[in-house]
Short mmCIF file of C-alpha atoms and ligand atoms in Angstrom, two decimals:
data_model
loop_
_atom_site.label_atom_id
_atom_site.label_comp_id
_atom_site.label_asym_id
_atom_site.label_seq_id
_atom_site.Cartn_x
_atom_site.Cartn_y
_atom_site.Cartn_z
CA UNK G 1 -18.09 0.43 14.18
CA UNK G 2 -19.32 -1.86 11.17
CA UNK G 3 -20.85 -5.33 12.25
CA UNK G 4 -21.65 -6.60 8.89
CA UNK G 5 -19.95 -9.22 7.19
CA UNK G 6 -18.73 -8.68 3.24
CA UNK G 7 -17.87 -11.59 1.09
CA UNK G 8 -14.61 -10.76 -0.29
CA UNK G 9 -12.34 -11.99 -3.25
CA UNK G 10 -8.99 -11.30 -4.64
CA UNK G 11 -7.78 -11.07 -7.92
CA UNK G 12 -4.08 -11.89 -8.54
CA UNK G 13 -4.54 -14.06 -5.70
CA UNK G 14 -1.79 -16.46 -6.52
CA UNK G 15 1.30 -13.74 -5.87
CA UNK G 16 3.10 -12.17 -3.21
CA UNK G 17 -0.01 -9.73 -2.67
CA UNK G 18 -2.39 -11.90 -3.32
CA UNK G 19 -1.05 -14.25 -0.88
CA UNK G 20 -0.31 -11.31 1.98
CA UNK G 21 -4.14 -10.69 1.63
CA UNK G 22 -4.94 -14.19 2.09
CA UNK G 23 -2.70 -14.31 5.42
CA UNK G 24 -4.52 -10.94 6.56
CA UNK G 25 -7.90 -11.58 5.80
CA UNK G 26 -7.66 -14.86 8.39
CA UNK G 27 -10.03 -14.33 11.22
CA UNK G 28 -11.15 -11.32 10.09
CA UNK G 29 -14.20 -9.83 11.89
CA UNK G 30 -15.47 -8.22 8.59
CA UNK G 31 -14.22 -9.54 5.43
CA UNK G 32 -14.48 -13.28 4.54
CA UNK G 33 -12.82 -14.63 1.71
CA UNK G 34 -15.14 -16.04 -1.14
CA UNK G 35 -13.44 -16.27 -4.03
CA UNK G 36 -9.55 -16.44 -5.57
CA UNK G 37 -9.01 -15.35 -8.79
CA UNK G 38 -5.91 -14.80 -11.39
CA UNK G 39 -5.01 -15.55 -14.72
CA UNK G 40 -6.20 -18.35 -16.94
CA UNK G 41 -2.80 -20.32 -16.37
CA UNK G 42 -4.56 -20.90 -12.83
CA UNK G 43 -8.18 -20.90 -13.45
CA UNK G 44 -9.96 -23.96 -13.00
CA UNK G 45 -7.70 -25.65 -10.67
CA UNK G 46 -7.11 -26.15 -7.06
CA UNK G 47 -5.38 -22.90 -5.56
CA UNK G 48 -2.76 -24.86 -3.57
CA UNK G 49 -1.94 -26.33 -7.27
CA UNK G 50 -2.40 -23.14 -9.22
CA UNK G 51 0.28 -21.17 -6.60
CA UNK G 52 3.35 -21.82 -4.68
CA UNK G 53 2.58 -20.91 -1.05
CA UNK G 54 5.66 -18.40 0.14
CA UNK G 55 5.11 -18.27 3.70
CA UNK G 56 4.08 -19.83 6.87
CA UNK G 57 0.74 -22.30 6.20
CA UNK G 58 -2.21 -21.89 3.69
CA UNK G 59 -5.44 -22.05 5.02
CA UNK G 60 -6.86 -25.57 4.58
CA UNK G 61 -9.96 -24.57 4.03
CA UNK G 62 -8.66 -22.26 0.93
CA UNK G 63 -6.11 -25.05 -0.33
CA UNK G 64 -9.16 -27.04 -2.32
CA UNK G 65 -11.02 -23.96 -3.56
CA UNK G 66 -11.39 -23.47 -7.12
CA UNK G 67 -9.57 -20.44 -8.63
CA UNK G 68 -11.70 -18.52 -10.96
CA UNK G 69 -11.02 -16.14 -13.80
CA UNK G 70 -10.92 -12.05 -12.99
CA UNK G 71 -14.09 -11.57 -14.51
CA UNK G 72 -17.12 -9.83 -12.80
CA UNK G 73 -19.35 -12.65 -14.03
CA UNK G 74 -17.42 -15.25 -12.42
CA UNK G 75 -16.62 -13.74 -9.03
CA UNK G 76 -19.45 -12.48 -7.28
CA UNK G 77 -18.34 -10.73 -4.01
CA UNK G 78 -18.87 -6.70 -3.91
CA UNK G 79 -15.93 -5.92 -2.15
CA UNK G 80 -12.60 -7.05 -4.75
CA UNK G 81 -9.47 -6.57 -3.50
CA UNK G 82 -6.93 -6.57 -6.33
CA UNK G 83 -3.55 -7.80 -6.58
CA UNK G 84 -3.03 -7.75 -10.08
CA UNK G 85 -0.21 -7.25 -12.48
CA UNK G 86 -0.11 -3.77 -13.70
CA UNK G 87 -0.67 -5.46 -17.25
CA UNK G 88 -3.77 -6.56 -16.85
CA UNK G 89 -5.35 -4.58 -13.79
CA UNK G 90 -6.26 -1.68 -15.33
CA UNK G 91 -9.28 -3.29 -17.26
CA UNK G 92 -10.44 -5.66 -15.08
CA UNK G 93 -10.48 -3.12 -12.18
CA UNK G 94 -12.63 -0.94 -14.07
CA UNK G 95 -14.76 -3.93 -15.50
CA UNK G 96 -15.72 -4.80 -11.74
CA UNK G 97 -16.40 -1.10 -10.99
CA UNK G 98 -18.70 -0.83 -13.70
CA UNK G 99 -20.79 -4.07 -12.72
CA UNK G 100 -21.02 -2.34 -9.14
CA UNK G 101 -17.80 -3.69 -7.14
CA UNK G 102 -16.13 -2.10 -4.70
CA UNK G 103 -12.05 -2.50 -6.10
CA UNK G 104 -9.45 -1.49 -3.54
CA UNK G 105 -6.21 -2.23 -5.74
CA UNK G 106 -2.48 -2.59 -5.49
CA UNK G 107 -1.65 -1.79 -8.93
CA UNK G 108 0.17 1.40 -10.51
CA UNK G 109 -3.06 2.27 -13.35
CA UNK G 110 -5.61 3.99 -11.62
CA UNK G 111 -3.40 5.36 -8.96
CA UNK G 112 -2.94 8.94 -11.02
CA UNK G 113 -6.47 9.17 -12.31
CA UNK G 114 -7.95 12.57 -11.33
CA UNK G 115 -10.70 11.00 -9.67
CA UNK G 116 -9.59 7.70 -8.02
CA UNK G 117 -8.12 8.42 -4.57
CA UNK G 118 -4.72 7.16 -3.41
CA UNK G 119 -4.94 6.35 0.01
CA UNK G 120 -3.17 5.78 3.34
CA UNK G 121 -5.99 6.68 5.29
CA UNK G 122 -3.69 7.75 8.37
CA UNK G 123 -2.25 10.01 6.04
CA UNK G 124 -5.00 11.20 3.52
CA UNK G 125 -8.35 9.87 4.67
CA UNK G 126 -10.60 12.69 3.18
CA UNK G 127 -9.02 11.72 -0.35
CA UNK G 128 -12.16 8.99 -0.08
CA UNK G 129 -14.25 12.26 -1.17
CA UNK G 130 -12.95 11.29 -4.53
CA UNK G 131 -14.97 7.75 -4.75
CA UNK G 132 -18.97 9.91 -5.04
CA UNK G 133 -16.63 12.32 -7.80
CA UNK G 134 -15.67 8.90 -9.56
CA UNK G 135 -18.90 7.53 -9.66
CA UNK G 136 -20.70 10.32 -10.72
CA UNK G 137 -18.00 11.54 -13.65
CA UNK G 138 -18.19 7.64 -15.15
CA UNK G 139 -21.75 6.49 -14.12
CA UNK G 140 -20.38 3.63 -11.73
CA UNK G 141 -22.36 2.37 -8.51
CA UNK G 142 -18.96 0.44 -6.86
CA UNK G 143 -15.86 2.43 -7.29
CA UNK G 144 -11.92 2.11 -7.16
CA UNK G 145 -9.76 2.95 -4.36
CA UNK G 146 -6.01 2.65 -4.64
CA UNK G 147 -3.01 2.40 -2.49
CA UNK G 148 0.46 3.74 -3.12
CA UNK G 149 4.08 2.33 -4.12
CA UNK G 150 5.38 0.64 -1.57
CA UNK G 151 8.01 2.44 -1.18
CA UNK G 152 6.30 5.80 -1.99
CA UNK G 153 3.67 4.32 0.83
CA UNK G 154 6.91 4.31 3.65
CA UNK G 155 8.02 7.42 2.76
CA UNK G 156 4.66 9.55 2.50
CA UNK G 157 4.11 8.10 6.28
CA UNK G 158 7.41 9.55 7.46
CA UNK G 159 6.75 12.91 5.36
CA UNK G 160 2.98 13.32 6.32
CA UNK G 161 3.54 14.83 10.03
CA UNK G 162 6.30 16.85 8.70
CA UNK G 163 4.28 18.49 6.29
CA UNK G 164 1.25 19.19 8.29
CA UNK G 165 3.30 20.18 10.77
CA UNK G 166 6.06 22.50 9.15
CA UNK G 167 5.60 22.17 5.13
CA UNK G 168 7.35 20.42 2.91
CA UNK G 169 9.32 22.31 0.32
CA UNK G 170 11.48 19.69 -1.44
CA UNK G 171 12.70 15.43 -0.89
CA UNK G 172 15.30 13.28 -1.76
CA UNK G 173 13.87 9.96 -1.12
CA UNK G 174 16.56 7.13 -1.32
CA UNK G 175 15.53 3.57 -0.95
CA UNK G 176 16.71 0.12 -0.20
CA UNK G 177 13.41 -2.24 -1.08
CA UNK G 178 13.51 -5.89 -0.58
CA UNK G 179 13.20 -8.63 -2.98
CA UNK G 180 9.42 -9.32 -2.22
CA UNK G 181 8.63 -5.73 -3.72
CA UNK G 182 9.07 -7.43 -7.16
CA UNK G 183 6.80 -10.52 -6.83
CA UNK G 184 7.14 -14.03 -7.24
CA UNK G 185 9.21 -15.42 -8.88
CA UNK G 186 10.79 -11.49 -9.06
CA UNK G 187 14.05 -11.05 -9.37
CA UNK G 188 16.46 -14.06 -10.30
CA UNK G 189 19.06 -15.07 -7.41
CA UNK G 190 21.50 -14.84 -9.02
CA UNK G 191 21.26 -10.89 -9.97
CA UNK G 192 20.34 -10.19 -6.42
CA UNK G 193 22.43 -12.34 -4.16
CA UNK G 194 25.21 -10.49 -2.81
CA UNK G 195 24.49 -7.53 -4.97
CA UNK G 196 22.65 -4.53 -5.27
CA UNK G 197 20.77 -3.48 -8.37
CA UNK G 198 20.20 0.61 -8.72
CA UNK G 199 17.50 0.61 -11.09
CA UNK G 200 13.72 -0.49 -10.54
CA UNK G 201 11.53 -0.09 -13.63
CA UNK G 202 9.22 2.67 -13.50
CA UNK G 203 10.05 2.89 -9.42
CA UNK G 204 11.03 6.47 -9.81
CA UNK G 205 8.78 8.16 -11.24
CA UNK G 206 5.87 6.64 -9.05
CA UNK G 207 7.72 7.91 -5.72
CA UNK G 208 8.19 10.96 -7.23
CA UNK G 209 4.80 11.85 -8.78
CA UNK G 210 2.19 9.43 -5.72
CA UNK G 211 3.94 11.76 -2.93
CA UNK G 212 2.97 14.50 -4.60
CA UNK G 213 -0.87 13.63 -4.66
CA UNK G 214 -0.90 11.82 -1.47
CA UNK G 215 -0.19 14.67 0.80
CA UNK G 216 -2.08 16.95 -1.47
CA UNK G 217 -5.56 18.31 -0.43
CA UNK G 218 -9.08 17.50 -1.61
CA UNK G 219 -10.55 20.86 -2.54
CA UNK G 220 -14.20 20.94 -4.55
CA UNK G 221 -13.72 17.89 -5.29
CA UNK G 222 -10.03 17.74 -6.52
CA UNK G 223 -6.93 17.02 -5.06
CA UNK G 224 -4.58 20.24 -5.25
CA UNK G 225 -0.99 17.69 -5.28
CA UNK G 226 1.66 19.20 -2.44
CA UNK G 227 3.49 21.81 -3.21
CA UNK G 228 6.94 20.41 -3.36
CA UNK G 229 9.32 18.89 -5.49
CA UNK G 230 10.69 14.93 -5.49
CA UNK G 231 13.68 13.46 -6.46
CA UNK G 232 13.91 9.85 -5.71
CA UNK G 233 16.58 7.00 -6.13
CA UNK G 234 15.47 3.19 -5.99
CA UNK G 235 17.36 0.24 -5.24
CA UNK G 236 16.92 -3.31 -5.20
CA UNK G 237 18.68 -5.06 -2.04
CA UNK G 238 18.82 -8.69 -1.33
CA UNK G 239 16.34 -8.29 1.51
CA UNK G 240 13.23 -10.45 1.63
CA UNK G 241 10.80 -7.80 2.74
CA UNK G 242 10.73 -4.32 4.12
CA UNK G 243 11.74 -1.23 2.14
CA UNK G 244 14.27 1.06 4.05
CA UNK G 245 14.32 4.68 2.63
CA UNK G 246 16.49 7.14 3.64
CA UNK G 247 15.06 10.75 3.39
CA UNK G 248 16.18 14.85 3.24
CA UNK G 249 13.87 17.08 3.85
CA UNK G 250 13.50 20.82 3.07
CA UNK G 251 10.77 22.30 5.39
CA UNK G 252 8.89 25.17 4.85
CA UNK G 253 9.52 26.40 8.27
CA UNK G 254 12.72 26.47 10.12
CA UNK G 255 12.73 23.27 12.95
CA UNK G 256 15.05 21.55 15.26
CA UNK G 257 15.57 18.03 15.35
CA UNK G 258 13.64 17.93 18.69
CA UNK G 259 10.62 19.38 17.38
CA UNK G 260 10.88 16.88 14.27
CA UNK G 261 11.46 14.09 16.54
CA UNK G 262 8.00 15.70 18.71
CA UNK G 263 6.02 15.71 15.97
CA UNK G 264 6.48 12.31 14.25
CA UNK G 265 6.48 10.77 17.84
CA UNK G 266 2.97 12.42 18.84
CA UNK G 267 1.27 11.71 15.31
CA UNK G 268 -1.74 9.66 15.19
CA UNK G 269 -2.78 10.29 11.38
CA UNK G 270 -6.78 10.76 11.26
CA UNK G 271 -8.68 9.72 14.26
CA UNK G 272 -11.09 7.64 12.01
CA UNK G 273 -8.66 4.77 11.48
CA UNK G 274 -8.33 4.46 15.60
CA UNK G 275 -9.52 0.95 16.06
CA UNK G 276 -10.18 0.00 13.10
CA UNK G 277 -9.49 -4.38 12.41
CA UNK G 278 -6.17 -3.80 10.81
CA UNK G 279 -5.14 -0.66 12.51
CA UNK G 280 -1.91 -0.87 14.18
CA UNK G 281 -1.47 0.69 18.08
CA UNK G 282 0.87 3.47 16.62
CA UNK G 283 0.89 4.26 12.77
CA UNK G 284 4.76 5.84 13.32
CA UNK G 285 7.29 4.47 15.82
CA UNK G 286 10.35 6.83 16.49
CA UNK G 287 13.45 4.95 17.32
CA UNK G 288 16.70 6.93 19.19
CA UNK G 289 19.10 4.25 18.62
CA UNK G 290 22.04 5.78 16.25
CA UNK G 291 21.88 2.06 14.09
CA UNK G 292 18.01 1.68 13.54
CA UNK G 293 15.76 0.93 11.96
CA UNK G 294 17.10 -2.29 10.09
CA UNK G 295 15.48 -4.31 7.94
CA UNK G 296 15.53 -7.70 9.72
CA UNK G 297 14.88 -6.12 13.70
CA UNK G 298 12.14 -3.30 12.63
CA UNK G 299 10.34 -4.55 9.88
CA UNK G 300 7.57 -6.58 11.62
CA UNK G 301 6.76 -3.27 14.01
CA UNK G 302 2.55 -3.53 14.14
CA UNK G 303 2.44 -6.67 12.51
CA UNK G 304 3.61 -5.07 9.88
CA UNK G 305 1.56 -1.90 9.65
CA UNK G 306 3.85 0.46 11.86
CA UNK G 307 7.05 2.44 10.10
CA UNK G 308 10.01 2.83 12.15
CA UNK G 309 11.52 6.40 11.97
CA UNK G 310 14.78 6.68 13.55
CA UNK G 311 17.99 8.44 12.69
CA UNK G 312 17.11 12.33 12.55
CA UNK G 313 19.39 14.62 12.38
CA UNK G 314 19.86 17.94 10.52
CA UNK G 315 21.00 17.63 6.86
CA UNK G 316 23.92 19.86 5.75
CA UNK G 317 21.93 20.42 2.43
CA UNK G 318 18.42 20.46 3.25
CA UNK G 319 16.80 20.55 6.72
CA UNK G 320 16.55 17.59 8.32
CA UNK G 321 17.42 13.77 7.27
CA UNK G 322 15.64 10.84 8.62
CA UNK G 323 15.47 6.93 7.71
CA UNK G 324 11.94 4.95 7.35
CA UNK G 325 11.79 1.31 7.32
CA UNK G 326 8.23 -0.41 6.23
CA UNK G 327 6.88 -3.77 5.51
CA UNK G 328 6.11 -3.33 1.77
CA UNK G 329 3.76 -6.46 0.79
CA UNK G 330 1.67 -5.37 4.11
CA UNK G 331 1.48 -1.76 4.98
CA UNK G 332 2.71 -1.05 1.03
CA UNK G 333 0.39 -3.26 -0.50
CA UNK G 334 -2.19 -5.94 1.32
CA UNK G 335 -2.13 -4.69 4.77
CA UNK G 336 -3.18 -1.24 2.99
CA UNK G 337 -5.81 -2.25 1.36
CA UNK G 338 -7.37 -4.27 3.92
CA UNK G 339 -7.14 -0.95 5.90
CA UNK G 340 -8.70 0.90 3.06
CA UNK G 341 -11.79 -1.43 2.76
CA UNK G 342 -12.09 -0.78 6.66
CA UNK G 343 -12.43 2.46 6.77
CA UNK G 344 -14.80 2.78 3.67
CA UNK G 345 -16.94 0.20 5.80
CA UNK G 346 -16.55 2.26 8.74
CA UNK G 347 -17.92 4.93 6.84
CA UNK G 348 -20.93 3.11 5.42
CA UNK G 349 -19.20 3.74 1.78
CA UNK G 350 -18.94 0.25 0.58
CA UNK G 351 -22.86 0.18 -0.55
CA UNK G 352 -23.88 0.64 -4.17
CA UNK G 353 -24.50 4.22 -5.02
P1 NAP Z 1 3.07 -11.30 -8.68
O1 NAP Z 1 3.62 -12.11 -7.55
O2 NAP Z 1 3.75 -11.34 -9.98
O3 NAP Z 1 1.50 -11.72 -8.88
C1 NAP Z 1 0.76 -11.26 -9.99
C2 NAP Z 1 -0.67 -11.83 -9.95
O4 NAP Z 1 -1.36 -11.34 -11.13
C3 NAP Z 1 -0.75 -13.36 -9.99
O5 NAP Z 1 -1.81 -13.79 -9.15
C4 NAP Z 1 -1.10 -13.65 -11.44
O6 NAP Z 1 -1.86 -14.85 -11.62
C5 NAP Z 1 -1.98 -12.46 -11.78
N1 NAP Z 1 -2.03 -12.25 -13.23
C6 NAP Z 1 -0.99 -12.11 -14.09
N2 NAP Z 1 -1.44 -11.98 -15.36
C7 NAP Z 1 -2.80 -12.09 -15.29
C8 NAP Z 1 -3.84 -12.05 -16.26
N3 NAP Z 1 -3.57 -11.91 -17.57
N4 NAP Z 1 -5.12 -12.16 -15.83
C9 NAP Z 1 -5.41 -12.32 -14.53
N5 NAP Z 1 -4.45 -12.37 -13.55
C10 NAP Z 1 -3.17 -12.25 -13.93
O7 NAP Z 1 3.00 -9.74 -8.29
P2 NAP Z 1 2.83 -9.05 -6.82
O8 NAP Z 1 4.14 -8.65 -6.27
O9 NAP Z 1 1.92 -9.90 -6.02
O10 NAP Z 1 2.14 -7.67 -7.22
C11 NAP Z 1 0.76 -7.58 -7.55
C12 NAP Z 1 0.41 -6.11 -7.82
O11 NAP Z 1 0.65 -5.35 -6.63
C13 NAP Z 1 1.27 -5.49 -8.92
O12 NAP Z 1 0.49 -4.57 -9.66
C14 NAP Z 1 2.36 -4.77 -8.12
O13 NAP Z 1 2.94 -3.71 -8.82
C15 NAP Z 1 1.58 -4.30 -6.91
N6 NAP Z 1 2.35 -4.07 -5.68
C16 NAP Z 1 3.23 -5.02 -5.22
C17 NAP Z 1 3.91 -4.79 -4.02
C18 NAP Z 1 4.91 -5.78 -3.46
O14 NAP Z 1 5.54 -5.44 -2.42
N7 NAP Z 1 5.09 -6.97 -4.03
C19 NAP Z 1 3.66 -3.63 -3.29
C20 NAP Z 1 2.73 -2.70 -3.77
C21 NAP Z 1 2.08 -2.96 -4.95
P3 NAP Z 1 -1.18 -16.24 -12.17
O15 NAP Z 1 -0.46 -16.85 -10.99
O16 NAP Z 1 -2.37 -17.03 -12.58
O17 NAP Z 1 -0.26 -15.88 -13.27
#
């Protein structure tokens, strides 16, 4: 296991991401936090000025530092881990992989791109085959590594065991996702108190299209997306964070609910990620109570890296139905990434090519 230390900075570090990473890169054995970066709105001042702190306390000793622009020139760290807005992150993630940074991002750009892997590395860990395929298609020595949707991120951890285990034919993937999912300041109160909103811009299409490559298969040096087909529904709930989805499965092979409830209990995901800093005890926790998971009980399971599975039962249409609760700024965004950047230390992949 990696005893190096990497200087580490964030872009977009002034958000709801940004600020996650900031709470889980504290104390880190590996990663220590360098610089903060975001737009030129902040740059230049004091980051307790330049954001308004969400949760719990900031760091003292990051409250005085100055926040810098997202430019590779400016921050000097090799290891980036970006929290951009998709309207700016696709440039400036590929500026700091050009000048030799390692970029483990958040945002919805590169997430598609045939040669940028999408990882949960429970789920998909050999998808980091990708980053040497990157680097030698575009002439790069650092690389970019993304993570998923949030919500796409709860509901491929749910699906993966299935589909090793039995195939996965066809999904309808309905979700409930919290208020955080949409930033800060996100959505205004008053369209989201006491209300739900059934319509999350471009949310769709990314559950539908990131399942599909996450629990597809490297092969010579692509990834062949799984075979089945997604339909997905989003919703906005006045939640402040975890994303409950409700899923129906088709499998490829007939199962019982006790053999769906065997394998999600008994998964691991890739031995590789087993101790890793931000690895939680048990990637999947099944629950048998009929009325979980919730939202408010369930959503800190793992500190916020574990999914609760509960409610499985056999689907009059499909197969089988299930519901996945997960905390979507930490396992679906920060919490991710930070896992990411692990296990591409662990590997010895976070030095120039
Ligand atoms: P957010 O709260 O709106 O934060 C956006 C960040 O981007 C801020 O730090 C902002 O800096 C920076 N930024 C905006 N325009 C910029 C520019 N022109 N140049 C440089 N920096 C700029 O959003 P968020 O929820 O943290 O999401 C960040 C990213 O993660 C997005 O791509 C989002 O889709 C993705 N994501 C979010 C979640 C979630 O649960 N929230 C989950 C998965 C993925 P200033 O403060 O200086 O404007």
């Amino acid at each position: 296991m990696s005893q190096r230390r990497w200087a580490v900075a964030i872009l977009g570090a002034t958000g709801a991401v940004g600020q996650t990473f900031i709470r889980q890169l504290a104390g880190h054995p590996w990663f220590e936090i360098a610089e903060l970066a975001a737009s030129d709105r902040s740059a230049g001042r004091p980051y307790a000025e330049a954001c308004r702190w969400l949760e719990g306390t900031l760091p003292p000793e990051l409250a005085s530092r100055t926040v810098v622009r997202c430019d590779p020139s400016e921050v000097k760290a090799p290891l980036v881990f970006s929290a951009l807005d998709s309207g700016v992150a696709g440039e400036v993630e590929q500026a700091f992989a050009r000048a030799g940074r390692f970029v483990l991002s958040n945002a919805k750009n590169h997430r598609m791109d045939v040669d940028v892997p999408l990882v949960i590395p429970e789920v998909n860990a050999a998808h980091l085959g990708l980053l040497a395929v990157q680097q030698r298609n575009r002439g790069w020595t650092g690389g970019i590594v993304t993570n998923a949707n949030c919500a796409a991120t709860v509901a491929a951890m749910a699906m993966a065991p299935l589909h090793e285990a039995f195939g996965i034919s066809k999904a309808m993937v309905f979700t409930m996702q919290a208020v955080s999912g949409a930033g800060y300041p996100g959505v205004p109160s008053l369209d989201i108190l006491g209300n739900v909103i059934p319509y999350i811009g471009e949310e769709e299409p990314k559950v539908e299209r990131e399942l599909a490559k996450m629990l597809g298969t490297l092969d010579a040096g692509t990834v062949r997306h799984a075979p089945f087909t997604v339909s997905a529904h989003t919703n906005r709930v006045p939640t402040e964070h975890g994303h409950l989805v409700c899923l129906s499965l088709a499998l490829g092979r007939a199962a019982s609910v006790d053999e769906v409830v065997g394998v999600l209990g008994a998964w691991r995901g890739h031995p590789d990620v087993k101790g890793l800093p931000s690895a939680p005890d048990l990637p999947i926790v099944v629950t048998s109570e009929p009325d979980r998971p919730q939202t408010r009980r369930d959503v800190w399971a793992g500190r916020g890296m574990t999914v609760t599975v509960g409610r499985i039962r056999p689907d009059p249409l499909f197969d089988v139905k299930l519901v996945a609760l997960g905390h979507n700024t930490i396992r679906g965004a920060a919490g991710g990434s930070v896992l990411n950047a692990e296990l591409l230390a662990s590997r010895g992949l976070l030095e120039p090519a």
